[in-house]
PDB file of C-alpha atoms in Angstrom:
ATOM      1  CA  TYR Y 216       0.275  -0.161   0.153  1.00 49.00           C
ATOM      2  CA  GLN Y 217       1.791   3.111  -1.184  1.00 56.00           C
ATOM      3  CA  GLY Y 218      -0.819   5.684  -0.586  1.00 57.00           C
ATOM      4  CA  GLU Y 219       0.472   6.147   3.197  1.00 67.00           C
ATOM      5  CA  LYS Y 220       3.153   8.612   2.254  1.00 82.00           C
ATOM      6  CA  MET Y 221       1.134  10.459  -0.406  1.00 90.00           C
ATOM      7  CA  GLU Y 222       0.586  14.137   0.259  1.00 94.00           C
ATOM      8  CA  LEU Y 223      -2.107  16.265  -1.049  1.00 96.00           C
ATOM      9  CA  ARG Y 224      -1.403  19.885  -1.496  1.00 97.00           C
ATOM     10  CA  ARG Y 225      -1.852  22.962  -3.881  1.00 97.00           C
ATOM     11  CA  PRO Y 226       0.839  22.623  -6.675  1.00 97.00           C
ATOM     12  CA  ARG Y 227       3.659  25.269  -6.607  1.00 96.00           C
ATOM     13  CA  LEU Y 228       5.685  26.524  -9.097  1.00 95.00           C
ATOM     14  CA  GLU Y 229       8.304  24.318  -8.428  1.00 96.00           C
ATOM     15  CA  ASP Y 230       6.388  21.140  -9.093  1.00 97.00           C
ATOM     16  CA  LYS Y 231       6.304  22.036 -12.623  1.00 97.00           C
ATOM     17  CA  ASN Y 232       8.091  19.215 -14.013  1.00 97.00           C
ATOM     18  CA  ALA Y 233       6.243  16.621 -11.815  1.00 97.00           C
ATOM     19  CA  VAL Y 234       2.758  18.066 -12.814  1.00 97.00           C
ATOM     20  CA  MET Y 235       3.500  18.366 -16.582  1.00 96.00           C
ATOM     21  CA  ALA Y 236       4.338  14.691 -16.494  1.00 96.00           C
ATOM     22  CA  LEU Y 237       1.365  13.973 -14.755  1.00 96.00           C
ATOM     23  CA  ILE Y 238      -1.068  15.944 -17.332  1.00 94.00           C
ATOM     24  CA  MET Y 239       1.140  14.462 -20.201  1.00 94.00           C
ATOM     25  CA  GLU Y 240       0.180  10.952 -18.797  1.00 95.00           C
ATOM     26  CA  PHE Y 241      -3.371  11.929 -18.853  1.00 93.00           C
ATOM     27  CA  GLU Y 242      -3.278  13.174 -22.292  1.00 92.00           C
ATOM     28  CA  ASN Y 243      -1.239  10.442 -23.641  1.00 93.00           C
ATOM     29  CA  SER Y 244      -3.490   7.617 -22.222  1.00 92.00           C
ATOM     30  CA  ASN Y 245      -6.809   9.832 -22.997  1.00 89.00           C
ATOM     31  CA  ALA Y 246      -7.425   8.955 -19.572  1.00 84.00           C
ATOM     32  CA  ALA Y 247     -10.297  11.076 -17.734  1.00 83.00           C
ATOM     33  CA  HIS Y 248      -8.831  13.377 -15.261  1.00 83.00           C
ATOM     34  CA  ASP Y 249     -11.519  14.343 -12.859  1.00 86.00           C
ATOM     35  CA  GLY Y 250     -10.322  16.819 -10.354  1.00 85.00           C
ATOM     36  CA  GLY Y 251      -7.838  18.101 -12.973  1.00 88.00           C
ATOM     37  CA  PHE Y 252      -8.484  21.068 -15.335  1.00 83.00           C
ATOM     38  CA  TRP Y 253      -6.459  22.456 -17.840  1.00 82.00           C
ATOM     39  CA  ASN Y 254      -6.436  23.819 -21.370  1.00 79.00           C
ATOM     40  CA  LYS Y 255      -4.605  21.469 -23.440  1.00 78.00           C
ATOM     41  CA  GLU Y 256      -4.672  23.537 -26.587  1.00 82.00           C
ATOM     42  CA  ASP Y 257      -2.827  26.575 -24.783  1.00 83.00           C
ATOM     43  CA  PHE Y 258      -1.224  25.451 -21.519  1.00 90.00           C
ATOM     44  CA  ASP Y 259       0.738  27.565 -19.574  1.00 94.00           C
ATOM     45  CA  TYR Y 260       1.827  25.947 -16.284  1.00 96.00           C
ATOM     46  CA  GLU Y 261       2.652  29.408 -14.550  1.00 95.00           C
ATOM     47  CA  ASP Y 262      -0.676  30.780 -16.036  1.00 95.00           C
ATOM     48  CA  TRP Y 263      -2.507  27.589 -14.437  1.00 94.00           C
ATOM     49  CA  ILE Y 264      -0.913  28.060 -10.742  1.00 96.00           C
ATOM     50  CA  ALA Y 265      -2.286  31.642 -11.043  1.00 95.00           C
ATOM     51  CA  GLY Y 266      -5.603  30.702 -12.362  1.00 94.00           C
ATOM     52  CA  ASN Y 267      -5.870  28.059  -9.504  1.00 95.00           C
ATOM     53  CA  ARG Y 268      -5.163  30.611  -6.901  1.00 96.00           C
ATOM     54  CA  ASN Y 269      -8.099  33.056  -8.589  1.00 96.00           C
ATOM     55  CA  ALA Y 270     -10.325  29.876  -8.445  1.00 95.00           C
ATOM     56  CA  GLU Y 271     -10.032  29.418  -4.965  1.00 96.00           C
ATOM     57  CA  MET Y 272     -11.036  33.045  -4.511  1.00 96.00           C
ATOM     58  CA  GLY Y 273     -13.586  32.704  -7.107  1.00 95.00           C
ATOM     59  CA  LEU Y 274     -11.921  35.190  -9.266  1.00 95.00           C
ATOM     60  CA  ASN Y 275     -12.038  34.978 -13.210  1.00 92.00           C
ATOM     61  CA  ILE Y 276     -14.073  31.742 -13.216  1.00 91.00           C
ATOM     62  CA  PRO Y 277     -16.936  30.789 -15.480  1.00 90.00           C
ATOM     63  CA  ASP Y 278     -20.574  31.820 -14.240  1.00 89.00           C
ATOM     64  CA  THR Y 279     -21.095  28.116 -14.087  1.00 88.00           C
ATOM     65  CA  TRP Y 280     -17.991  27.080 -11.696  1.00 90.00           C
ATOM     66  CA  VAL Y 281     -18.017  27.739  -7.993  1.00 96.00           C
ATOM     67  CA  PRO Y 282     -14.558  28.747  -5.774  1.00 97.00           C
ATOM     68  CA  ALA Y 283     -12.528  25.390  -5.646  1.00 97.00           C
ATOM     69  CA  ILE Y 284      -9.074  24.299  -4.708  1.00 97.00           C
ATOM     70  CA  GLN Y 285      -6.951  22.517  -6.779  1.00 97.00           C
ATOM     71  CA  PHE Y 286      -4.891  19.987  -5.114  1.00 98.00           C
ATOM     72  CA  VAL Y 287      -2.194  17.423  -6.389  1.00 98.00           C
ATOM     73  CA  GLY Y 288      -1.177  14.473  -4.751  1.00 97.00           C
ATOM     74  CA  PHE Y 289       2.669  13.760  -4.097  1.00 97.00           C
ATOM     75  CA  ASP Y 290       4.417  10.720  -3.371  1.00 95.00           C
ATOM     76  CA  GLU Y 291       8.505  11.322  -3.334  1.00 92.00           C
ATOM     77  CA  GLY Y 292       8.366  14.045  -5.793  1.00 92.00           C
ATOM     78  CA  GLN Y 293       6.197  12.256  -8.068  1.00 95.00           C
ATOM     79  CA  ALA Y 294       2.453  13.651  -8.713  1.00 97.00           C
ATOM     80  CA  VAL Y 295       0.061  10.692  -8.533  1.00 97.00           C
ATOM     81  CA  GLY Y 296      -3.042  12.389  -9.274  1.00 97.00           C
ATOM     82  CA  PHE Y 297      -5.628  15.241  -8.918  1.00 97.00           C
ATOM     83  CA  LEU Y 298      -8.213  16.174  -6.460  1.00 97.00           C
ATOM     84  CA  ASN Y 299     -10.362  19.546  -6.908  1.00 97.00           C
ATOM     85  CA  LEU Y 300     -12.597  20.764  -3.772  1.00 98.00           C
ATOM     86  CA  ARG Y 301     -15.515  22.686  -4.561  1.00 97.00           C
ATOM     87  CA  LEU Y 302     -16.167  25.216  -1.518  1.00 97.00           C
ATOM     88  CA  SER Y 303     -19.830  25.269  -2.676  1.00 96.00           C
ATOM     89  CA  LEU Y 304     -22.426  23.474  -4.585  1.00 96.00           C
ATOM     90  CA  ASN Y 305     -24.690  24.724  -7.526  1.00 95.00           C
ATOM     91  CA  GLU Y 306     -27.241  23.033  -9.277  1.00 93.00           C
ATOM     92  CA  TYR Y 307     -24.907  20.884 -11.679  1.00 92.00           C
ATOM     93  CA  LEU Y 308     -22.553  19.870  -9.072  1.00 94.00           C
ATOM     94  CA  LEU Y 309     -25.498  18.962  -6.855  1.00 94.00           C
ATOM     95  CA  GLU Y 310     -26.590  16.358  -9.652  1.00 92.00           C
ATOM     96  CA  HIS Y 311     -23.439  15.416 -11.127  1.00 90.00           C
ATOM     97  CA  GLY Y 312     -20.148  16.413  -9.792  1.00 91.00           C
ATOM     98  CA  GLY Y 313     -20.234  16.599  -6.101  1.00 96.00           C
ATOM     99  CA  HIS Y 314     -17.874  18.633  -3.895  1.00 97.00           C
ATOM    100  CA  ILE Y 315     -14.831  16.659  -4.741  1.00 97.00           C
ATOM    101  CA  GLY Y 316     -13.378  15.233  -8.137  1.00 95.00           C
ATOM    102  CA  TYR Y 317     -10.529  13.328  -8.259  1.00 96.00           C
ATOM    103  CA  SER Y 318      -8.286  11.020 -10.437  1.00 95.00           C
ATOM    104  CA  VAL Y 319      -4.874   8.996 -10.347  1.00 96.00           C
ATOM    105  CA  ARG Y 320      -2.731   8.660 -13.020  1.00 96.00           C
ATOM    106  CA  PRO Y 321      -3.282   5.682 -15.098  1.00 95.00           C
ATOM    107  CA  SER Y 322       0.088   4.040 -14.373  1.00 96.00           C
ATOM    108  CA  MET Y 323      -0.372   4.177 -10.512  1.00 95.00           C
ATOM    109  CA  GLN Y 324      -3.851   3.266 -10.203  1.00 94.00           C
ATOM    110  CA  GLY Y 325      -4.856   0.539  -7.658  1.00 93.00           C
ATOM    111  CA  ARG Y 326      -2.272   1.325  -5.327  1.00 93.00           C
ATOM    112  CA  GLY Y 327      -4.395   3.296  -2.317  1.00 94.00           C
ATOM    113  CA  TYR Y 328      -3.421   6.734  -3.542  1.00 96.00           C
ATOM    114  CA  ALA Y 329      -7.322   7.921  -4.591  1.00 96.00           C
ATOM    115  CA  THR Y 330      -8.543   6.490  -1.187  1.00 96.00           C
ATOM    116  CA  SER Y 331      -5.817   8.520   0.597  1.00 96.00           C
ATOM    117  CA  MET Y 332      -6.481  11.595  -1.461  1.00 97.00           C
ATOM    118  CA  LEU Y 333     -10.190  11.543  -1.145  1.00 97.00           C
ATOM    119  CA  LYS Y 334      -9.406  11.337   2.906  1.00 96.00           C
ATOM    120  CA  GLU Y 335      -7.100  14.175   2.631  1.00 96.00           C
ATOM    121  CA  GLY Y 336      -9.672  16.200   0.484  1.00 97.00           C
ATOM    122  CA  LEU Y 337     -12.582  15.353   3.591  1.00 97.00           C
ATOM    123  CA  LEU Y 338     -10.046  16.668   6.373  1.00 96.00           C
ATOM    124  CA  VAL Y 339      -9.623  19.995   4.132  1.00 97.00           C
ATOM    125  CA  ALA Y 340     -13.280  20.086   3.404  1.00 97.00           C
ATOM    126  CA  ALA Y 341     -14.038  20.064   7.021  1.00 96.00           C
ATOM    127  CA  SER Y 342     -11.508  22.812   7.887  1.00 96.00           C
ATOM    128  CA  LYS Y 343     -13.477  24.844   5.347  1.00 96.00           C
ATOM    129  CA  ASN Y 344     -16.664  24.423   7.254  1.00 95.00           C
ATOM    130  CA  ILE Y 345     -18.133  21.970   4.970  1.00 96.00           C
ATOM    131  CA  HIS Y 346     -20.108  19.391   6.816  1.00 94.00           C
ATOM    132  CA  GLN Y 347     -21.578  17.239   4.249  1.00 97.00           C
ATOM    133  CA  VAL Y 348     -19.528  16.513   1.491  1.00 97.00           C
ATOM    134  CA  LEU Y 349     -21.285  15.055  -1.889  1.00 98.00           C
ATOM    135  CA  VAL Y 350     -19.166  12.684  -3.665  1.00 97.00           C
ATOM    136  CA  THR Y 351     -20.252  11.337  -6.837  1.00 97.00           C
ATOM    137  CA  CYS Y 352     -19.234   8.300  -9.284  1.00 96.00           C
ATOM    138  CA  ALA Y 353     -20.265   6.691 -12.714  1.00 94.00           C
ATOM    139  CA  VAL Y 354     -22.501   3.840 -11.878  1.00 96.00           C
ATOM    140  CA  ASP Y 355     -19.862   1.723 -14.224  1.00 95.00           C
ATOM    141  CA  ASN Y 356     -16.812   2.863 -12.042  1.00 94.00           C
ATOM    142  CA  PRO Y 357     -16.303   0.131  -9.151  1.00 95.00           C
ATOM    143  CA  ALA Y 358     -12.993   1.529  -8.226  1.00 94.00           C
ATOM    144  CA  SER Y 359     -14.334   5.033  -7.654  1.00 95.00           C
ATOM    145  CA  ARG Y 360     -17.240   3.697  -5.942  1.00 97.00           C
ATOM    146  CA  ALA Y 361     -14.625   1.322  -3.717  1.00 97.00           C
ATOM    147  CA  VAL Y 362     -12.710   4.614  -2.584  1.00 97.00           C
ATOM    148  CA  ILE Y 363     -15.931   6.627  -1.685  1.00 98.00           C
ATOM    149  CA  LEU Y 364     -17.199   3.594   0.598  1.00 98.00           C
ATOM    150  CA  LYS Y 365     -13.900   3.531   2.362  1.00 97.00           C
ATOM    151  CA  ASN Y 366     -13.805   6.878   3.287  1.00 97.00           C
ATOM    152  CA  GLY Y 367     -17.754   6.510   4.820  1.00 97.00           C
ATOM    153  CA  GLY Y 368     -19.854   7.699   1.888  1.00 98.00           C
ATOM    154  CA  ILE Y 369     -23.522   6.762   2.363  1.00 98.00           C
ATOM    155  CA  LEU Y 370     -25.419   6.314  -0.935  1.00 98.00           C
ATOM    156  CA  GLU Y 371     -28.390   8.664  -1.367  1.00 97.00           C
ATOM    157  CA  ASP Y 372     -29.374   7.700  -4.823  1.00 97.00           C
ATOM    158  CA  ILE Y 373     -28.572   7.384  -8.545  1.00 97.00           C
ATOM    159  CA  ARG Y 374     -29.419  10.221 -11.009  1.00 95.00           C
ATOM    160  CA  HIS Y 375     -28.490   9.739 -14.881  1.00 93.00           C
ATOM    161  CA  GLY Y 376     -26.060   7.193 -14.483  1.00 95.00           C
ATOM    162  CA  THR Y 377     -24.472   9.021 -11.189  1.00 96.00           C
ATOM    163  CA  GLU Y 378     -24.150   7.658  -7.778  1.00 97.00           C
ATOM    164  CA  ARG Y 379     -24.370  10.332  -5.139  1.00 97.00           C
ATOM    165  CA  TYR Y 380     -22.966   9.684  -1.961  1.00 98.00           C
ATOM    166  CA  TRP Y 381     -22.841  11.838   1.208  1.00 98.00           C
ATOM    167  CA  MET Y 382     -20.073  11.956   4.090  1.00 97.00           C
ATOM    168  CA  ASP Y 383     -20.846  13.353   7.209  1.00 94.00           C
ATOM    169  CA  LEU Y 384     -18.124  15.394   8.661  1.00 92.00           C
ATOM    170  CA  ASP Y 385     -19.625  16.008  12.110  1.00 84.00           C
ATOM    171  CA  LYS Y 386     -19.830  12.264  12.867  1.00 66.00           C
ATOM    172  CA  GLU Y 387     -16.052  11.527  13.528  1.00 53.00           C
TER     173      GLU Y 387
END
């Protein structure tokens, strides 16, 4: 189990090579990268870092977005995955996306990183006074479902192929 040493934090300028390698692996394998957002046509790492900072404060984001914190999981200098913590829910997120989106790079899946990243993400949510956290996954994603259940998710319902789980962070 390798997730134990993983650190979830905001990516920094000096993480550029590690994060670029993470992004390239997602791009090259055409894998879904929930929790990690970038413009692949016109990507500039420094702009991405600045954009993440703005998004956390709700600045310069589309009307359909909410303030969110962009995290990257690191293990011994290697970027293992993305996690995005939305600080509030709008109609779309309530139906589909939830508070937290995450993904682990394809070559490192199945090692416990997603479980650790979500656990850390929930701790940050609690620190931001989010007491009820919604996390969703597709009905055909048993790996993500297992991660959510390991972190205490309770299934509310399934909407349009999306399983919706709540975590009560007050019941520690």
